[in-house]
XYZ file of C-alpha atoms in Angstrom:
359
model
C -51.883 -11.050 40.965
C -52.307 -14.757 41.477
C -51.074 -17.897 39.896
C -47.599 -17.909 41.430
C -47.910 -21.075 43.427
C -46.419 -21.287 46.902
C -42.981 -19.977 46.109
C -43.933 -16.284 46.115
C -46.540 -15.076 48.637
C -48.754 -12.531 46.954
C -48.968 -10.151 49.603
C -69.797 25.958 42.277
C -68.580 29.209 43.897
C -69.250 33.036 43.962
C -66.322 35.486 43.877
C -65.567 36.639 47.403
C -65.708 40.351 46.503
C -69.347 39.960 45.372
C -70.601 37.730 48.147
C -73.948 38.788 49.612
C -74.092 39.441 53.353
C -76.571 37.403 55.367
C -79.544 39.378 56.789
C -78.415 41.481 59.746
C -74.697 41.243 58.968
C -72.764 44.255 57.668
C -70.473 43.982 54.650
C -67.489 45.177 56.666
C -67.968 42.179 58.884
C -68.208 39.945 55.832
C -64.924 41.266 54.543
C -63.400 40.482 57.894
C -64.755 36.993 57.808
C -63.440 36.540 54.261
C -60.010 37.694 55.413
C -60.021 35.233 58.273
C -61.142 32.453 55.944
C -58.361 33.273 53.506
C -55.769 33.220 56.274
C -57.103 29.884 57.487
C -57.006 28.489 53.963
C -53.402 29.561 53.461
C -52.452 28.168 56.852
C -54.092 24.876 56.017
C -52.300 24.747 52.685
C -48.957 25.446 54.322
C -49.621 22.774 56.902
C -50.415 20.291 54.140
C -47.268 21.199 52.213
C -45.142 20.909 55.323
C -46.533 17.492 56.091
C -46.075 16.418 52.475
C -42.489 17.639 52.494
C -41.793 15.754 55.704
C -43.155 12.508 54.293
C -40.113 10.547 53.211
C -39.796 7.216 51.527
C -38.532 4.612 53.951
C -36.111 1.927 52.805
C -35.458 -1.593 54.008
C -32.729 -4.035 53.064
C -30.387 -5.201 51.816
C -31.835 -8.510 50.775
C -29.345 -10.803 48.962
C -30.757 -11.997 45.658
C -27.781 -13.810 44.190
C -24.460 -13.283 42.389
C -23.989 -10.240 40.180
C -21.497 -9.358 37.470
C -21.734 -5.676 38.481
C -22.911 -4.416 35.106
C -23.659 -0.634 34.971
C -27.420 -1.044 34.430
C -29.445 -4.094 35.316
C -32.842 -4.458 33.636
C -35.411 -5.205 36.314
C -39.151 -5.906 36.085
C -41.579 -6.409 38.968
C -45.046 -7.638 37.931
C -46.107 -7.733 41.578
C -44.884 -6.450 44.938
C -43.693 -9.948 45.751
C -41.951 -10.874 42.533
C -39.105 -9.214 40.633
C -36.796 -10.466 37.906
C -33.426 -9.009 36.987
C -31.130 -9.681 34.046
C -27.474 -9.946 34.873
C -25.471 -10.981 31.875
C -26.663 -14.222 30.243
C -28.984 -15.072 33.097
C -32.066 -14.066 35.079
C -32.771 -14.044 38.799
C -36.337 -14.022 40.130
C -36.888 -13.121 43.778
C -39.348 -11.834 46.350
C -37.974 -8.429 47.465
C -39.820 -8.639 50.785
C -38.711 -12.066 51.953
C -35.661 -14.283 52.319
C -36.991 -17.042 50.055
C -34.352 -18.403 47.665
C -34.117 -16.791 44.237
C -34.895 -18.702 41.075
C -31.752 -18.659 38.934
C -31.869 -19.454 35.245
C -29.453 -19.184 32.345
C -30.241 -17.466 29.043
C -28.560 -18.121 25.698
C -27.264 -14.559 25.267
C -26.888 -11.282 27.108
C -30.178 -9.393 26.936
C -30.705 -5.641 26.448
C -34.203 -5.197 27.847
C -36.713 -6.912 30.069
C -40.439 -6.672 30.839
C -42.665 -9.004 32.826
C -46.347 -8.288 32.030
C -47.410 -11.273 34.145
C -45.957 -13.110 37.109
C -45.710 -16.107 34.808
C -44.359 -14.302 31.718
C -41.212 -12.293 31.082
C -39.810 -11.159 27.735
C -36.338 -9.948 26.812
C -34.564 -8.928 23.600
C -31.043 -9.463 22.330
C -28.720 -7.478 20.109
C -29.548 -8.609 16.595
C -33.298 -8.910 17.096
C -34.197 -12.076 18.969
C -36.948 -12.174 21.589
C -36.960 -14.549 24.512
C -40.152 -15.297 26.442
C -40.035 -17.343 29.623
C -41.792 -18.190 32.848
C -39.549 -16.701 35.565
C -40.465 -19.486 37.999
C -39.724 -22.326 35.570
C -36.105 -22.292 34.472
C -36.733 -24.845 31.745
C -39.480 -22.949 29.901
C -37.993 -20.706 27.193
C -39.194 -19.617 23.748
C -36.867 -17.856 21.304
C -38.085 -16.027 18.180
C -36.647 -13.586 15.635
C -38.016 -10.027 15.491
C -36.043 -9.122 12.383
C -32.980 -6.932 12.180
C -32.829 -4.836 15.302
C -29.539 -3.741 16.797
C -28.686 -2.257 20.189
C -32.255 -2.449 21.508
C -32.936 0.079 24.250
C -35.369 -1.922 26.295
C -38.778 -3.527 26.296
C -42.137 -2.086 27.425
C -45.425 -3.980 27.610
C -48.777 -2.159 27.688
C -50.475 -5.531 28.231
C -49.632 -9.206 28.325
C -50.394 -9.434 24.586
C -48.479 -6.379 23.384
C -44.833 -5.592 23.978
C -42.597 -3.088 22.184
C -38.889 -2.698 21.659
C -36.883 -0.077 19.753
C -33.383 -0.042 18.333
C -31.318 0.602 15.228
C -32.505 -0.694 11.878
C -31.074 -0.238 8.402
C -30.134 3.476 8.447
C -33.185 4.434 10.535
C -34.522 3.810 13.973
C -36.852 0.856 14.123
C -39.521 -0.444 16.470
C -41.171 -3.801 16.755
C -44.496 -4.574 18.418
C -45.048 -8.226 19.249
C -47.167 -10.639 21.280
C -44.916 -12.446 23.758
C -47.456 -15.250 24.200
C -47.855 -16.278 20.571
C -44.831 -14.809 18.848
C -47.012 -12.697 16.502
C -45.019 -9.607 15.563
C -45.151 -6.490 13.364
C -41.960 -4.669 12.377
C -42.009 -0.951 11.610
C -39.718 1.833 10.468
C -40.268 5.213 12.093
C -41.596 7.622 9.472
C -38.935 10.227 10.051
C -35.680 11.030 8.198
C -33.564 11.168 11.355
C -31.452 8.283 12.470
C -32.656 7.797 15.999
C -30.168 6.831 18.657
C -32.015 5.278 21.544
C -30.407 5.078 24.949
C -32.419 2.844 27.222
C -35.423 5.066 27.802
C -38.635 3.429 26.653
C -42.156 3.503 28.135
C -45.653 2.655 26.903
C -48.266 4.366 29.106
C -51.091 3.032 26.878
C -51.502 0.466 24.114
C -51.580 3.238 21.485
C -48.747 5.403 22.819
C -45.102 4.695 23.472
C -42.246 7.090 24.236
C -38.552 6.551 23.506
C -35.545 8.765 24.244
C -33.333 9.810 21.315
C -30.008 10.850 22.772
C -28.404 11.988 19.500
C -31.104 14.613 18.814
C -31.930 15.213 22.482
C -35.622 14.570 22.004
C -38.327 12.195 23.115
C -40.150 10.345 20.344
C -43.822 9.561 20.985
C -45.106 6.991 18.520
C -47.899 4.538 17.829
C -46.591 1.025 18.454
C -49.136 -0.547 16.100
C -48.543 1.678 13.062
C -45.003 2.861 13.648
C -46.095 6.466 13.064
C -44.286 9.208 14.970
C -46.878 11.305 16.821
C -44.797 13.955 18.627
C -41.166 14.951 19.032
C -40.436 16.790 22.270
C -37.193 18.468 23.267
C -35.582 17.054 26.386
C -32.824 18.948 28.235
C -29.495 17.275 28.810
C -26.107 18.099 30.301
C -23.725 16.113 28.195
C -21.003 15.277 30.671
C -20.886 11.718 29.414
C -22.345 9.796 26.515
C -25.127 8.857 26.443
C -26.644 11.741 28.354
C -30.305 10.693 28.433
C -30.222 7.563 30.504
C -33.640 6.921 32.024
C -37.337 7.387 31.321
C -40.587 6.704 33.166
C -44.122 7.680 32.129
C -46.487 7.265 35.099
C -49.325 8.910 33.136
C -50.431 9.374 29.547
C -49.575 13.092 29.759
C -46.579 12.867 32.074
C -43.080 11.547 31.512
C -39.911 11.937 33.577
C -36.443 11.664 32.039
C -33.093 11.757 33.837
C -29.656 12.477 32.420
C -26.041 11.866 33.235
C -25.697 15.441 34.553
C -27.950 14.666 37.512
C -31.034 16.483 36.190
C -34.637 15.465 35.652
C -36.916 16.712 32.887
C -40.700 16.517 33.194
C -42.700 16.786 29.968
C -46.006 16.002 28.286
C -45.209 13.411 25.604
C -48.219 14.507 23.508
C -47.104 18.167 23.194
C -44.223 19.224 20.962
C -41.952 21.801 22.548
C -38.415 23.087 22.343
C -35.791 21.806 24.657
C -35.989 23.455 28.069
C -33.779 23.501 31.113
C -33.969 20.548 33.401
C -34.157 20.614 37.161
C -31.433 19.216 39.353
C -32.699 16.440 41.554
C -30.958 17.559 44.760
C -27.923 15.573 43.701
C -24.561 16.547 42.173
C -23.753 13.246 40.506
C -24.719 11.076 37.598
C -28.077 9.353 37.343
C -28.525 6.013 35.629
C -32.229 5.220 35.872
C -35.680 6.238 37.079
C -39.017 4.595 37.870
C -42.302 6.031 39.137
C -44.788 4.495 41.520
C -47.330 7.194 40.610
C -47.553 10.721 39.207
C -46.557 11.983 42.679
C -43.588 9.741 43.502
C -40.557 8.676 41.489
C -37.194 7.132 42.350
C -33.927 7.846 40.528
C -30.668 5.964 41.133
C -26.976 6.734 40.714
C -23.817 4.631 40.336
C -22.590 5.546 43.840
C -25.289 3.873 45.888
C -27.799 6.732 46.245
C -31.541 6.477 45.667
C -33.394 9.776 45.223
C -37.153 9.974 45.688
C -39.624 12.809 45.144
C -42.436 14.252 43.057
C -41.804 14.914 39.347
C -40.889 18.552 38.740
C -40.692 19.383 42.450
C -37.620 20.434 44.405
C -36.258 18.729 47.455
C -35.926 15.126 46.432
C -34.757 12.896 49.253
C -31.337 11.326 48.777
C -30.660 8.100 50.642
C -27.409 6.163 50.574
C -28.397 2.527 50.261
C -25.299 0.721 49.117
C -21.517 0.990 49.139
C -21.542 -0.016 45.469
C -23.499 1.382 42.540
C -27.212 1.020 42.160
C -27.990 -0.575 38.825
C -31.753 -1.059 38.492
C -35.052 0.331 39.777
C -38.700 -0.654 39.351
C -41.944 0.286 41.111
C -44.392 -2.611 41.161
C -47.159 -0.637 42.876
C -48.164 2.861 43.985
C -46.779 2.091 47.448
C -43.479 0.351 46.706
C -40.295 0.611 44.673
C -37.433 -1.889 44.426
C -33.769 -1.060 43.802
C -30.912 -3.464 43.089
C -27.155 -2.879 43.273
C -24.047 -4.253 41.627
C -23.372 -6.602 44.529
C -26.530 -8.624 43.983
C -28.637 -7.085 46.738
C -32.135 -5.546 46.709
C -33.723 -2.712 48.702
C -37.420 -1.960 49.102
C -38.748 1.602 49.386
C -42.146 2.200 50.983
C -43.947 5.188 49.437
C -45.389 7.476 52.153
C -49.172 7.525 52.384
C -50.987 10.721 51.364
């Protein structure tokens, strides 16, 4: 993306058993050739899997980005590989994760509960109570504040485009969602058409403009809804291990039919947000501890973080995620600005960059 100025450098087949033998070649010989071909195919597949398993995400850092108050989860948004913004209490830090350029530090009027940056020149955040703040992360003086209506304990912000952002939270006795335009302030408030009182926990994703997914920790489900009408489309059971509350603590949807949720028991759950199903068992992500967040660079590579300094990377629903100790303090935020890069921040105000292995 451009427009950043000089501060950030924008870097058809026949079944084998019925195959006809060529003229002059006996069928016994054909069967032998088919056997050899099958062995070669299996060997090639095993070789591919071995090479894929050996491909590990490589990490660089730390890169100091500024002071931190060490909060458990830090909202982070990266609209490009060379620009990320984090919220840390009543303030925002914008930095280039791949360079030592100074961070842009700005104050905000209140502690925010969610952040999204659909453009390098536009970020939006929400506060408890229902106010939205839009700002240019490179211009500390530019800030617009608007009311979204009554919305309490918002669980994040997701933007399907620069003209459509969504947040969810608690309304009057029901869960509520608001879709709004961060550029103009145009907004539409909705009540979910469902009798349950949804308890959202920080998991929100909008893989398309007509589909958003939010985690409901109280009922242990994922809610797929239309952000423009407020209509609930699907409710899908999500497995949890309730060692702490909340249990569902992170969500990423790298595809329209693929979402990944993580819980405080150290498990991941992969599901299709457009198919209703009962709650199933999750899969442990090669890690015995708590997870606090997840982001996906693609449908083949995701990164989960824990409060003890570990980043875990791997393919959704696959075993053998790679665990890498990055920091002596807890990791608090993760974002993947591209299919080849993910960025992690810790409670000490430092950032780490993970390079996704090439196919």
